[in-house]
Amino acid sequence: MPPLRARERAQLPDSAFAYIDSGGRRRLPIHDAAHVRNALARFGQVAFEDEAARDRARNRLLRAAKKHGIMPIGFISSQLQPQRKLPKGNLTFLLTDIEGSTELLGRLDEGYAPLLADIRRLVKAAVRSAGGHEVSARGDDVFAVFEHAPGALEAALAIQRGMRAGAWPGGNDVRLRIGLHRGRPALTDTGYVGLSVHAAARICFAGHGGQIVMSSAVRAAVLESLPDGVSLKGLGAWRFRGLPEPVDLFQVEAEGLLDDFPPPRSALPAN
């Protein structure tokens, strides 16, 4: 991303920056999507005057990310818990999201918060048991990473089977969509950063409730160690907004899982 020229920078209002110090110096421009992503990556490198200034800048940055449709996965959690150690290198991402959460909230009202807590406990237990690391639990989704891809698949299977076995309030059919992807993100003070993180989110949100969808990168890493009774069904190549190349997707099929789903959401066939 080319740097802002001095003239362009001077023409921006104060609201276009996440941080303005006591001397009036404006830092971390957030006036467009590219600069918001850059600010998310550089946030941990800024020397803020105090914690109050850091909090104000963080809130401005998160509002800008929401405005531009950017999912700052891991950002909030890593800011609140900077002491936590997360793995580096080639990692497998697992993301979960509740299907139809807005409608569920409308039906359950005050009963939604206990439901969400139960689902998070189920997901977190499966992630820990399979050797994963929870990165964040934000709203209706959970983000975790695994140093070994088979562990991510193990956790995904345990989560979906647990969801199928759950006795949910009001007889509601509560379902999670799960996405798996693999890549080598950068680990900064603000969490994981990189195109592979955004690809993992796109893959998750392309799925349907009860489904586990993985990329070809994960398939290659788990194919030789698939558990008995588990197979991978090719879904074809799909193009996602913001990703330069199409992604080959696969659906995990196993006993106890649903297997009949519409085509991926929020994606276009590559051919």
Coordinates of C-alpha atoms in Angstrom, one line a residue, residues 94-95 152-161 176-180 203-204 207-215 218 230-233 235 249-254 257-258 261:
L94 CA -10.9 -23.3 12.9
L95 CA -13.8 -20.8 12.9
A152 CA -8.4 -29.1 14.0
L153 CA -10.5 -31.8 12.1
E154 CA -10.8 -33.7 15.4
A155 CA -12.2 -30.7 17.1
A156 CA -14.6 -29.8 14.3
L157 CA -16.0 -33.3 14.3
A158 CA -16.5 -33.2 18.1
I159 CA -18.1 -29.8 18.0
Q160 CA -20.7 -30.8 15.3
R161 CA -21.5 -34.1 17.0
L176 CA -23.0 -24.1 13.8
R177 CA -21.1 -23.6 10.5
I178 CA -17.4 -24.5 10.8
G179 CA -14.6 -23.5 8.5
L180 CA -11.0 -24.9 8.3
I203 CA -14.6 -20.2 4.2
C204 CA -16.5 -20.4 7.5
G207 CA -20.8 -22.9 5.1
H208 CA -24.2 -23.8 6.4
G209 CA -25.3 -24.8 9.8
G210 CA -24.2 -28.4 10.7
Q211 CA -21.5 -28.3 7.9
I212 CA -17.7 -28.5 8.1
V213 CA -16.0 -26.9 5.1
M214 CA -12.2 -27.0 4.6
S215 CA -9.8 -25.7 2.0
V218 CA -6.2 -28.5 5.1
V230 CA -14.5 -39.9 7.7
S231 CA -14.3 -38.8 4.1
L232 CA -14.0 -35.5 2.2
K233 CA -16.4 -34.5 -0.5
L235 CA -17.4 -29.0 -3.5
L249 CA -13.5 -26.4 -0.9
F250 CA -14.3 -29.8 0.6
Q251 CA -17.1 -31.0 2.9
V252 CA -16.3 -33.3 5.8
E253 CA -18.6 -36.3 5.9
A254 CA -18.8 -38.7 8.8
L257 CA -23.1 -35.4 10.8
L258 CA -25.6 -33.9 8.4
F261 CA -26.4 -28.8 2.0

